[in-house]
CSV table of C-alpha atoms in Angstrom, one decimal:
chain,number,residue,atom,x,y,z
A,506,MET,CA,22.8,-13.1,-5.0
A,507,THR,CA,21.3,-11.2,-2.0
A,508,VAL,CA,21.5,-12.6,1.5
A,509,ASN,CA,18.5,-13.3,3.7
A,510,PRO,CA,19.1,-10.9,6.6
A,511,VAL,CA,16.8,-12.7,9.0
A,512,TYR,CA,18.8,-15.9,8.6
A,513,HIS,CA,22.2,-14.3,8.8
A,514,GLN,CA,22.1,-12.7,12.2
A,515,SER,CA,24.7,-11.3,14.5
A,516,ASP,CA,25.8,-13.2,17.6
A,517,SER,CA,23.9,-10.7,19.9
A,518,LYS,CA,20.7,-11.3,17.9
A,519,LEU,CA,21.2,-15.1,18.2
A,520,ARG,CA,21.8,-14.8,21.9
A,521,GLU,CA,18.7,-12.7,22.3
A,522,GLU,CA,16.7,-15.3,20.4
A,523,LEU,CA,18.2,-18.0,22.6
A,524,ASP,CA,17.0,-16.1,25.7
A,525,TRP,CA,13.5,-15.9,24.3
A,526,ILE,CA,13.6,-19.6,23.6
A,527,THR,CA,14.7,-20.3,27.2
A,528,GLU,CA,11.9,-18.2,28.6
A,529,ALA,CA,9.4,-19.8,26.3
A,530,LYS,CA,10.4,-23.2,27.4
A,531,LYS,CA,9.4,-22.2,30.9
A,532,ASP,CA,6.4,-20.1,30.0
A,533,PRO,CA,4.6,-20.6,26.6
A,534,GLU,CA,3.4,-17.0,26.7
A,535,SER,CA,7.0,-15.8,26.3
A,536,PHE,CA,7.0,-17.4,22.8
A,537,GLY,CA,5.4,-14.2,21.5
A,538,PRO,CA,8.5,-12.4,20.3
A,539,LEU,CA,9.6,-15.4,18.4
A,540,TYR,CA,6.2,-15.7,16.8
A,541,THR,CA,6.2,-12.0,15.8
A,542,LYS,CA,9.7,-12.3,14.4
A,543,TYR,CA,9.2,-15.3,12.3
A,544,HIS,CA,5.5,-15.3,11.4
A,545,GLU,CA,6.0,-13.5,8.1
A,546,GLN,CA,9.0,-15.6,7.0
A,547,ILE,CA,7.2,-18.8,7.7
A,548,PHE,CA,4.0,-17.6,6.0
A,549,ARG,CA,5.9,-16.6,2.9
A,550,TYR,CA,7.6,-20.0,2.8
A,551,VAL,CA,4.3,-21.8,3.1
A,552,TYR,CA,2.4,-19.5,0.7
A,553,GLN,CA,5.2,-19.8,-1.9
A,554,ARG,CA,4.2,-23.5,-2.2
A,555,MET,CA,0.5,-23.3,-2.1
A,556,ASP,CA,-2.3,-21.4,-3.8
A,557,ASP,CA,-4.8,-20.8,-1.0
A,558,GLN,CA,-3.9,-17.8,1.1
A,559,GLU,CA,-6.2,-18.6,4.0
A,560,LEU,CA,-4.9,-22.1,4.1
A,561,ALA,CA,-1.4,-20.8,4.1
A,562,PHE,CA,-2.2,-18.7,7.2
A,563,ASP,CA,-3.8,-21.8,8.9
A,564,VAL,CA,-0.7,-23.9,8.1
A,565,THR,CA,1.5,-21.1,9.5
A,566,SER,CA,-0.4,-21.0,12.7
A,567,GLN,CA,-0.1,-24.8,12.9
A,568,VAL,CA,3.6,-24.5,12.5
A,569,PHE,CA,3.9,-22.3,15.5
A,570,ILE,CA,1.6,-24.4,17.6
A,571,LYS,CA,3.7,-27.5,16.8
A,572,ALA,CA,6.9,-25.5,17.5
A,573,LEU,CA,5.5,-24.4,20.9
A,574,SER,CA,4.4,-27.9,21.9
A,575,ASN,CA,7.8,-29.3,20.8
A,576,LEU,CA,9.9,-26.5,22.1
A,577,HIS,CA,11.2,-28.6,25.0
A,578,ARG,CA,13.0,-30.7,22.4
A,579,TYR,CA,14.7,-27.8,20.7
A,580,GLU,CA,18.4,-27.6,21.0
A,581,TYR,CA,20.4,-24.5,20.1
A,582,ARG,CA,23.1,-25.4,17.5
A,583,GLY,CA,24.4,-21.9,16.6
A,584,VAL,CA,21.9,-21.3,13.8
A,585,PRO,CA,18.8,-19.2,13.8
A,586,PHE,CA,15.6,-20.5,15.3
A,587,SER,CA,14.0,-20.1,11.8
A,588,SER,CA,15.8,-23.2,10.6
A,589,TRP,CA,13.9,-25.3,13.0
A,590,LEU,CA,10.7,-23.6,12.1
A,591,TYR,CA,11.2,-24.2,8.4
A,592,ARG,CA,11.6,-27.9,9.1
A,593,ILE,CA,8.3,-27.9,10.9
A,594,ALA,CA,6.8,-25.8,8.1
A,595,LYS,CA,8.0,-28.3,5.5
A,596,SER,CA,6.4,-31.2,7.4
A,597,GLU,CA,3.1,-29.3,8.0
A,598,LEU,CA,3.0,-28.3,4.4
A,599,TYR,CA,3.1,-31.9,3.2
A,600,GLN,CA,0.6,-32.7,5.8
A,601,ALA,CA,-1.7,-30.1,4.3
A,602,PHE,CA,-1.2,-31.5,0.8
A,603,ARG,CA,-2.2,-34.9,2.1
A,604,ASP,CA,-5.0,-34.1,4.5
A,605,ARG,CA,-6.5,-30.8,3.3
A,606,LYS,CA,-6.1,-31.6,-0.4
A,607,ALA,CA,-4.2,-28.4,-0.8
A,608,LYS,CA,-2.7,-27.9,-4.3
A,609,ARG,CA,1.1,-27.9,-4.5
A,610,THR,CA,1.9,-24.7,-6.4
A,611,VAL,CA,5.1,-23.3,-7.9
A,612,ASN,CA,5.1,-19.5,-7.8
A,613,VAL,CA,7.5,-18.1,-10.2
A,614,GLU,CA,8.3,-14.5,-11.0
A,615,SER,CA,9.4,-13.3,-14.4
A,616,VAL,CA,12.6,-12.1,-12.9
A,617,HIS,CA,13.4,-15.6,-11.7
A,618,LEU,CA,12.8,-17.0,-15.1
A,619,PHE,CA,15.0,-14.4,-16.6
A,620,GLU,CA,17.8,-15.4,-14.2
A,621,MET,CA,17.4,-19.0,-15.0
A,622,MET,CA,17.6,-18.3,-18.7
A,623,GLU,CA,20.8,-16.6,-18.1
A,624,GLU,CA,22.0,-19.6,-16.2
A,625,PHE,CA,21.0,-21.9,-19.1
A,626,GLU,CA,22.5,-19.4,-21.6
A,627,GLU,CA,19.2,-19.2,-23.5
A,628,ASP,CA,17.1,-16.4,-24.8
A,629,ASP,CA,14.6,-14.8,-22.5
A,630,ASN,CA,11.7,-15.1,-24.8
A,631,SER,CA,8.1,-16.0,-24.1
A,632,GLU,CA,8.4,-19.4,-25.7
A,633,ASN,CA,11.4,-20.4,-23.5
A,634,LYS,CA,9.5,-19.0,-20.4
A,635,ALA,CA,6.5,-21.2,-21.1
A,636,ARG,CA,8.8,-24.1,-21.7
A,637,LEU,CA,10.5,-23.5,-18.4
A,638,ILE,CA,7.2,-23.2,-16.5
A,639,GLU,CA,6.1,-26.5,-17.9
A,640,VAL,CA,9.3,-28.2,-17.0
A,641,LEU,CA,9.2,-26.8,-13.5
A,642,SER,CA,5.7,-28.3,-13.0
A,643,THR,CA,7.0,-31.8,-13.9
A,644,LEU,CA,10.3,-31.6,-12.0
A,645,ARG,CA,10.9,-34.1,-9.1
A,646,GLU,CA,9.8,-32.7,-5.7
A,647,ASN,CA,13.3,-32.8,-4.2
A,648,ASP,CA,14.8,-31.0,-7.1
A,649,LEU,CA,12.0,-28.4,-7.2
A,650,GLN,CA,12.5,-27.8,-3.5
A,651,LEU,CA,16.2,-27.0,-4.1
A,652,ILE,CA,15.5,-24.8,-7.1
A,653,GLU,CA,12.8,-22.9,-5.1
A,654,LEU,CA,15.0,-22.4,-2.1
A,655,ARG,CA,18.0,-21.3,-4.0
A,656,TYR,CA,16.8,-19.4,-7.1
A,657,PHE,CA,13.3,-18.2,-6.1
A,658,GLU,CA,13.8,-17.5,-2.4
A,659,LYS,CA,17.5,-16.6,-2.7
A,660,ARG,CA,18.6,-18.6,0.3
A,661,SER,CA,22.2,-19.3,1.1
A,662,TYR,CA,23.5,-22.9,0.8
A,663,ARG,CA,24.0,-22.9,4.6
A,664,GLU,CA,20.4,-22.0,5.1
A,665,ILE,CA,19.2,-24.6,2.6
A,666,GLY,CA,21.3,-27.1,4.4
A,667,GLU,CA,19.7,-26.3,7.7
A,668,ILE,CA,16.2,-26.5,6.3
A,669,LEU,CA,16.8,-29.8,4.5
A,670,GLU,CA,18.9,-31.1,7.4
A,671,ILE,CA,21.9,-31.7,5.1
A,672,THR,CA,25.4,-30.1,5.1
A,673,GLU,CA,26.1,-26.8,3.3
A,674,ASN,CA,28.3,-28.6,0.7
A,675,ASN,CA,25.7,-31.3,0.2
A,676,ALA,CA,23.1,-28.6,-0.4
A,677,LYS,CA,25.4,-27.0,-2.9
A,678,VAL,CA,26.0,-30.3,-4.8
A,679,ARG,CA,22.3,-31.2,-4.7
A,680,THR,CA,21.2,-27.8,-6.0
A,681,PHE,CA,23.7,-28.0,-8.8
A,682,ARG,CA,22.5,-31.4,-9.8
A,683,ALA,CA,18.9,-30.3,-9.6
A,684,LEU,CA,19.7,-27.4,-11.9
A,685,GLU,CA,21.4,-29.8,-14.3
A,686,ARG,CA,18.4,-32.0,-14.4
A,687,LEU,CA,16.1,-29.0,-15.0
A,688,LYS,CA,18.3,-27.8,-17.8
A,689,LYS,CA,18.4,-31.2,-19.3
A,690,GLN,CA,14.6,-31.4,-19.3
A,691,PHE,CA,14.3,-27.9,-20.6
A,692,LEU,CA,16.7,-28.5,-23.5
A,693,LYS,CA,15.1,-31.9,-24.4
B,713,MET,CA,1.9,-36.5,-6.4
B,714,GLU,CA,-0.3,-35.1,-9.1
B,715,LYS,CA,1.0,-32.5,-11.5
B,716,ARG,CA,1.6,-29.2,-9.7
B,717,LYS,CA,0.2,-25.9,-10.5
B,718,THR,CA,2.5,-23.1,-11.7
B,719,THR,CA,1.7,-19.5,-11.2
B,720,LEU,CA,3.6,-16.7,-12.8
B,721,ASP,CA,3.9,-13.3,-11.2
B,722,ARG,CA,1.3,-13.8,-8.5
B,723,GLU,CA,0.4,-10.6,-6.7
B,724,PRO,CA,2.8,-10.3,-3.7
B,725,VAL,CA,1.3,-10.2,-0.3
B,726,ASN,CA,1.9,-7.0,1.7
B,727,SER,CA,4.0,-7.3,4.8
B,728,GLU,CA,1.5,-5.2,6.7
B,729,TYR,CA,-1.3,-7.5,5.7
B,730,ILE,CA,0.6,-10.5,7.0
B,731,ARG,CA,1.4,-8.7,10.2
B,732,GLY,CA,-2.3,-7.9,10.6
B,733,LYS,CA,-3.0,-11.6,10.4
B,734,GLN,CA,-0.7,-12.4,13.3
B,735,ASN,CA,-2.7,-13.8,16.2
B,736,PHE,CA,-0.6,-15.2,19.0
B,737,ASP,CA,-3.6,-16.0,21.1
B,738,THR,CA,-4.8,-18.5,18.5
B,739,VAL,CA,-1.4,-20.2,18.7
B,740,LEU,CA,-1.5,-20.3,22.5
B,741,LYS,CA,-5.1,-21.7,22.4
B,742,GLY,CA,-4.1,-24.2,19.8
B,743,TYR,CA,-1.1,-25.2,21.9
B,744,LYS,CA,-3.2,-25.7,25.0
B,745,SER,CA,-5.7,-27.8,23.2
B,746,LEU,CA,-2.9,-29.8,21.6
B,747,LYS,CA,-1.3,-30.4,25.0
B,748,ALA,CA,-2.3,-33.9,26.2
B,749,PRO,CA,-4.5,-33.9,29.2
B,750,LEU,CA,-2.9,-34.9,32.5
B,751,TRP,CA,-4.8,-38.2,32.6
B,752,LYS,CA,-3.2,-39.3,29.3
B,753,SER,CA,0.4,-38.7,30.4
B,754,ALA,CA,2.7,-41.3,31.9
B,755,TRP,CA,3.3,-38.9,34.8
B,756,PHE,CA,-0.3,-39.4,35.8
B,757,TYR,CA,-0.4,-43.1,35.6
B,758,GLY,CA,2.8,-43.6,37.6
B,759,PRO,CA,1.7,-42.2,41.0
B,760,VAL,CA,-2.0,-42.8,40.5
B,761,GLY,CA,-1.4,-46.4,39.4
B,762,LEU,CA,0.8,-47.0,42.4
B,763,ALA,CA,-1.8,-45.4,44.8
B,764,ALA,CA,-4.6,-47.5,43.3
B,765,ILE,CA,-2.6,-50.7,43.7
B,766,THR,CA,-1.7,-49.7,47.3
B,767,VAL,CA,-5.4,-49.0,48.1
B,768,VAL,CA,-6.5,-52.3,46.5
B,769,LEU,CA,-3.9,-54.2,48.4
B,770,SER,CA,-4.7,-52.5,51.7
B,771,VAL,CA,-8.4,-53.1,51.3
B,772,THR,CA,-7.8,-56.8,50.4
B,773,ASN,CA,-5.5,-57.2,53.4
B,774,LEU,CA,-7.9,-55.5,55.8
B,775,LYS,CA,-10.8,-57.7,54.6
B,776,GLU,CA,-8.7,-60.8,55.1
B,777,ASP,CA,-7.7,-59.7,58.6
B,778,LYS,CA,-11.2,-58.8,59.5
B,779,LYS,CA,-12.5,-62.1,58.2
B,780,ALA,CA,-9.9,-64.0,60.1
B,781,TYR,CA,-10.6,-62.0,63.2
B,782,GLU,CA,-14.4,-62.5,63.0
B,783,GLU,CA,-14.0,-66.2,62.4
B,784,ASN,CA,-12.2,-66.3,65.7
B,785,THR,CA,-15.0,-64.8,67.7
B,786,THR,CA,-13.8,-64.2,71.1
B,787,PRO,CA,-15.7,-65.3,74.2
B,788,VAL,CA,-16.7,-62.7,76.7
B,789,GLU,CA,-13.8,-60.6,77.3
B,790,LEU,CA,-13.2,-60.2,80.9
B,791,SER,CA,-12.9,-56.7,82.1
B,792,ALA,CA,-10.6,-58.0,84.8
B,793,PHE,CA,-7.9,-58.9,82.4
B,794,HIS,CA,-8.1,-55.5,80.7
B,795,ASP,CA,-7.0,-54.0,83.9
B,796,VAL,CA,-3.9,-56.0,84.0
B,797,GLU,CA,-0.9,-53.8,83.2
B,798,LEU,CA,1.5,-56.3,82.0
B,799,SER,CA,4.4,-54.0,81.6
B,800,SER,CA,4.9,-52.9,85.2
B,801,THR,CA,2.1,-53.9,87.5
B,802,PRO,CA,1.2,-57.3,88.7
B,803,VAL,CA,-1.8,-59.2,87.6
B,804,GLN,CA,-4.8,-57.7,89.3
B,805,VAL,CA,-7.9,-59.7,88.9
B,806,ASN,CA,-11.3,-58.2,89.7
B,807,LYS,CA,-12.2,-59.5,93.1
B,808,LYS,CA,-15.8,-60.1,92.4
B,809,ASP,CA,-15.0,-62.5,89.5
B,810,GLN,CA,-12.3,-64.1,91.3
B,811,LYS,CA,-13.1,-67.3,93.1
B,812,GLU,CA,-10.2,-69.6,92.5
B,813,VAL,CA,-6.7,-68.8,91.6
B,814,LYS,CA,-4.3,-71.2,90.3
B,815,GLU,CA,-0.7,-70.5,90.1
B,816,VAL,CA,1.5,-72.8,88.1
B,817,LYS,CA,5.2,-72.5,87.8
B,818,SER,CA,6.5,-74.5,84.9
B,819,GLU,CA,10.1,-74.8,83.9
B,820,LYS,CA,10.7,-75.7,80.3
B,821,PRO,CA,12.0,-77.9,79.0
B,822,LYS,CA,10.8,-80.3,81.5
B,823,PRO,CA,10.6,-84.1,81.2
B,824,GLN,CA,7.8,-84.6,83.8
B,825,VAL,CA,4.6,-82.8,84.6
B,826,ALA,CA,5.0,-79.4,86.0
B,827,PRO,CA,4.1,-79.0,89.6
B,828,ILE,CA,0.9,-77.1,90.2
B,829,VAL,CA,0.5,-75.0,93.3
B,830,ASN,CA,-3.1,-74.1,94.2
B,831,LYS,CA,-3.5,-71.1,96.3
B,832,GLN,CA,-6.8,-70.0,97.7
B,833,GLU,CA,-5.7,-66.4,98.0
B,834,GLU,CA,-6.1,-63.2,96.2
B,835,VAL,CA,-3.6,-62.5,93.4
B,836,GLN,CA,-2.9,-59.1,94.9
B,837,GLU,CA,-1.4,-60.8,97.8
B,838,THR,CA,0.8,-63.1,95.7
B,839,PRO,CA,4.4,-61.8,95.8
B,840,GLU,CA,5.5,-63.6,92.7
B,841,VAL,CA,3.2,-61.7,90.4
B,842,GLU,CA,4.8,-58.4,91.4
B,843,GLU,CA,7.7,-59.2,89.0
B,844,PRO,CA,7.6,-57.5,85.6
B,845,ILE,CA,6.8,-59.9,82.8
B,846,ALA,CA,9.5,-58.6,80.5
B,847,GLU,CA,12.1,-60.2,82.6
B,848,GLU,CA,10.3,-63.4,82.7
B,849,THR,CA,9.8,-63.7,78.9
B,850,ASP,CA,13.4,-63.1,78.2
B,851,ASP,CA,14.3,-66.0,80.4
B,852,ARG,CA,14.3,-69.5,78.9
B,853,ASP,CA,12.8,-70.9,82.0
B,854,ARG,CA,9.6,-69.1,81.8
B,855,LEU,CA,7.2,-68.7,84.6
B,856,THR,CA,3.8,-69.6,83.5
B,857,GLU,CA,1.1,-68.3,85.8
B,858,VAL,CA,-2.5,-69.5,85.5
B,859,VAL,CA,-5.4,-67.7,87.0
B,860,LYS,CA,-8.4,-69.9,86.8
B,861,GLU,CA,-11.7,-68.1,86.8
B,862,PRO,CA,-14.8,-70.3,86.6
B,863,ARG,CA,-17.7,-68.5,85.0
B,864,PRO,CA,-21.3,-69.3,85.5
B,865,GLU,CA,-22.2,-69.3,81.8
B,866,ILE,CA,-19.9,-68.7,78.9
B,867,ARG,CA,-21.2,-67.9,75.5
B,868,PRO,CA,-19.2,-66.7,72.6
B,869,VAL,CA,-19.9,-63.0,72.2
B,870,ARG,CA,-18.7,-60.8,69.4
B,871,ARG,CA,-16.7,-57.8,70.2
B,872,THR,CA,-19.4,-55.5,68.9
B,873,THR,CA,-21.6,-56.5,71.9
B,874,ILE,CA,-19.1,-55.1,74.3
B,875,THR,CA,-19.7,-51.5,75.1
B,876,THR,CA,-17.8,-50.0,78.0
B,877,ALA,CA,-15.2,-52.6,78.2
B,878,GLU,CA,-14.4,-52.2,74.5
B,879,GLU,CA,-13.5,-48.6,75.0
B,880,ASN,CA,-10.6,-49.6,77.2
B,881,THR,CA,-9.6,-52.5,75.0
B,882,PRO,CA,-6.2,-51.9,73.5
B,883,LYS,CA,-5.8,-51.9,69.7
B,884,VAL,CA,-5.6,-55.3,68.1
B,885,TYR,CA,-2.7,-55.7,65.8
B,886,LYS,CA,-4.2,-57.8,63.0
B,887,ASN,CA,-1.0,-58.4,61.1
B,888,THR,CA,0.5,-60.4,63.9
B,889,LEU,CA,-1.1,-63.8,64.1
B,890,PRO,CA,-0.6,-66.3,66.9
B,891,LYS,CA,-0.2,-69.9,66.1
B,892,ILE,CA,0.2,-73.2,67.8
B,893,ALA,CA,2.2,-75.7,65.8
B,894,GLY,CA,1.6,-73.5,62.8
B,895,ILE,CA,-2.2,-73.4,63.3
B,896,PHE,CA,-4.0,-70.2,63.9
B,897,THR,CA,-7.5,-71.4,63.9
B,898,GLY,CA,-9.5,-74.6,63.3
B,899,SER,CA,-8.8,-78.2,64.1
B,900,ILE,CA,-5.5,-79.1,65.8
B,901,LYS,CA,-4.2,-82.4,66.9
B,902,ALA,CA,-4.3,-82.7,70.7
B,903,TYR,CA,-0.6,-83.7,70.5
B,904,ASP,CA,0.3,-80.6,68.5
B,905,PHE,CA,-1.7,-78.4,70.9
B,906,CYS,CA,0.7,-79.3,73.7
B,907,THR,CA,3.8,-78.5,71.7
B,908,GLU,CA,6.8,-77.3,73.7
B,909,GLU,CA,7.0,-74.2,71.6
B,910,GLY,CA,3.7,-73.0,73.0
B,911,ILE,CA,2.0,-70.1,71.3
B,912,THR,CA,4.3,-68.4,68.7
B,913,CYS,CA,3.7,-65.5,66.3
B,914,ASN,CA,4.1,-65.2,62.6
B,915,ASP,CA,6.3,-62.1,62.8
B,916,GLY,CA,8.6,-63.2,65.6
B,917,SER,CA,6.7,-61.4,68.4
B,918,LYS,CA,6.7,-63.1,71.8
B,919,ILE,CA,3.6,-63.9,73.7
B,920,LEU,CA,3.5,-62.4,77.1
B,921,ALA,CA,0.1,-63.5,78.3
B,922,TYR,CA,-3.2,-64.9,77.1
B,923,LYS,CA,-6.5,-66.2,78.3
B,924,ILE,CA,-7.8,-69.6,77.5
B,925,GLN,CA,-11.4,-70.7,77.8
B,926,TYR,CA,-12.1,-74.4,77.9
B,927,PHE,CA,-14.2,-77.1,79.6
B,928,ASP,CA,-12.6,-78.5,82.8
B,929,GLY,CA,-15.0,-81.4,83.3
B,930,ASP,CA,-17.4,-79.4,85.4
B,931,ASN,CA,-17.7,-75.9,83.9
B,932,ASP,CA,-16.4,-73.7,81.2
B,933,VAL,CA,-13.4,-71.9,82.7
B,934,ILE,CA,-11.2,-69.0,81.7
B,935,GLU,CA,-7.6,-69.0,82.7
B,936,ALA,CA,-5.3,-66.1,82.5
B,937,VAL,CA,-1.9,-67.4,81.6
B,938,ARG,CA,1.4,-65.5,81.7
B,939,GLY,CA,4.0,-66.6,79.1
B,940,ASN,CA,3.5,-68.4,75.9
B,941,GLN,CA,3.4,-72.0,77.2
B,942,ILE,CA,0.5,-74.3,77.5
B,943,SER,CA,1.1,-76.1,80.8
B,944,GLU,CA,1.1,-79.8,81.1
B,945,ASP,CA,-1.9,-79.6,83.5
B,946,LEU,CA,-3.9,-77.6,80.9
B,947,CYS,CA,-2.8,-80.0,78.2
B,948,TYR,CA,-4.1,-82.9,80.3
B,949,ARG,CA,-7.5,-81.2,80.7
B,950,VAL,CA,-7.8,-80.3,77.1
B,951,ARG,CA,-7.0,-83.9,76.0
B,952,ARG,CA,-9.4,-85.3,78.5
B,953,TYR,CA,-12.4,-82.9,78.3
B,954,ASN,CA,-12.1,-80.8,75.2
B,955,ILE,CA,-11.6,-83.2,72.2
B,956,ASN,CA,-13.7,-81.9,69.4
B,957,GLN,CA,-14.8,-78.9,71.5
B,958,MET,CA,-13.8,-75.4,70.7
B,959,ILE,CA,-11.2,-73.8,72.8
B,960,PHE,CA,-10.8,-70.0,72.8
B,961,ILE,CA,-7.5,-68.3,73.3
B,962,THR,CA,-8.2,-64.6,73.7
B,963,GLU,CA,-6.6,-61.4,74.9
B,964,ILE,CA,-3.2,-62.5,73.6
B,965,VAL,CA,-0.7,-59.9,74.6
B,966,ALA,CA,2.6,-60.0,72.6
B,967,VAL,CA,5.8,-58.0,72.4
B,968,ASP,CA,7.3,-57.5,69.0
B,969,PRO,CA,11.1,-57.6,68.2
B,970,ALA,CA,11.1,-53.8,68.5
B,971,GLY,CA,9.8,-54.1,72.1
B,972,THR,CA,6.2,-52.8,71.4
B,973,ARG,CA,3.5,-54.5,73.4
B,974,LYS,CA,0.3,-55.2,71.5
B,975,MET,CA,-2.9,-57.2,71.6
B,976,ILE,CA,-3.1,-59.7,68.8
B,977,PRO,CA,-6.1,-61.6,67.3
B,978,SER,CA,-7.7,-64.4,69.3
B,979,MET,CA,-7.5,-68.0,68.4
B,980,SER,CA,-10.2,-70.6,68.3
B,981,LEU,CA,-9.1,-74.2,68.1
B,982,ILE,CA,-10.7,-77.6,68.1
B,983,PRO,CA,-8.4,-80.2,69.5
B,984,THR,CA,-8.8,-83.6,67.7
B,985,LEU,CA,-7.3,-87.0,68.2
């Protein structure tokens, strides 16, 4: 599995990011570099889970506004700033589903389906694909979230742990169990 | 949550397009509008609340002081007494007003009536009054000096009617209130009026001098008194001629525990039996 390069950064990159954060805490206008760096990532995270592109841009902006207004509470814990942004994005996303009546969407690519079929040791035929799409749409939200983060977005367990505020091992265990449940429903 | 929508192979969004949609100004604007206004924050209500409470308390206090002061309308304030520099100079009474000078030396505590020495001479020539008052007030055996000044007609006049004399009037410290037997103004038992403690203050200040206006059987008179005591002679006249009549004690000069001399509010008392 490929590794997300924006998440796995060198120490110097993390220090640079920390400097930006320190500056932005003093002067909100200094938040610009962080916005530029993470805007696309956060947008893709949001847009992955909804259908309306404009609304996804709106939610993304809202994520950065919230981040900026709560920046004084941010504490550096040796992980990229994006982990904190993802947590805000998750919260804003659910807010949008509630308030703006946005439709929760699962965006799947054929290649992801193929990888999952391999995982399930099943044939990659259209019937199985359709079956898997149907099962995905009925999967519990928590399980779907783990499947999306791990198999569709290719995030490391460490990053998943940071986003979901759980340990890396716990992320691994929960993802395994979520996949087991998906497989069980698929084979039912 | 309702059943979610699943999309297969949605057209990917170009990175350039996403970058083109970046607008940090919108974020800053949103941040500024999201920021709670100052008047909604606790930081605002702390100092502002305290300031408001202070102002309200000050205004209330000032009103009470003013009311108490106005209730004790002073009689005509003699310009002569304003000239008295109690700190270092002797009592200097304006010659044209001065007709009769009484000087009483009273030693407290005293079992019998204090001897009264009448002198038909000008105060300026009196050697005793050359002594500074500060020394006398520290002494337990205080010297009480009475300068009796009969006036042709005495009518209570509010301070506002005084023009030139008022300009020279020292500032009245309204937080220091004089009292006799705990009474600042109003009715007082004649017995309490002649208490050994004399005139005291609510804040521990010592009375250095005062003027008392009363009826002596013939006329309304104003006596300038040094010290805080009310002499036996004065008590006698008050008991005899002033029952149920208002007595004014004005131009009360006091020294506070820090040593600051100040003019404090006047008293108006009605001795009763």
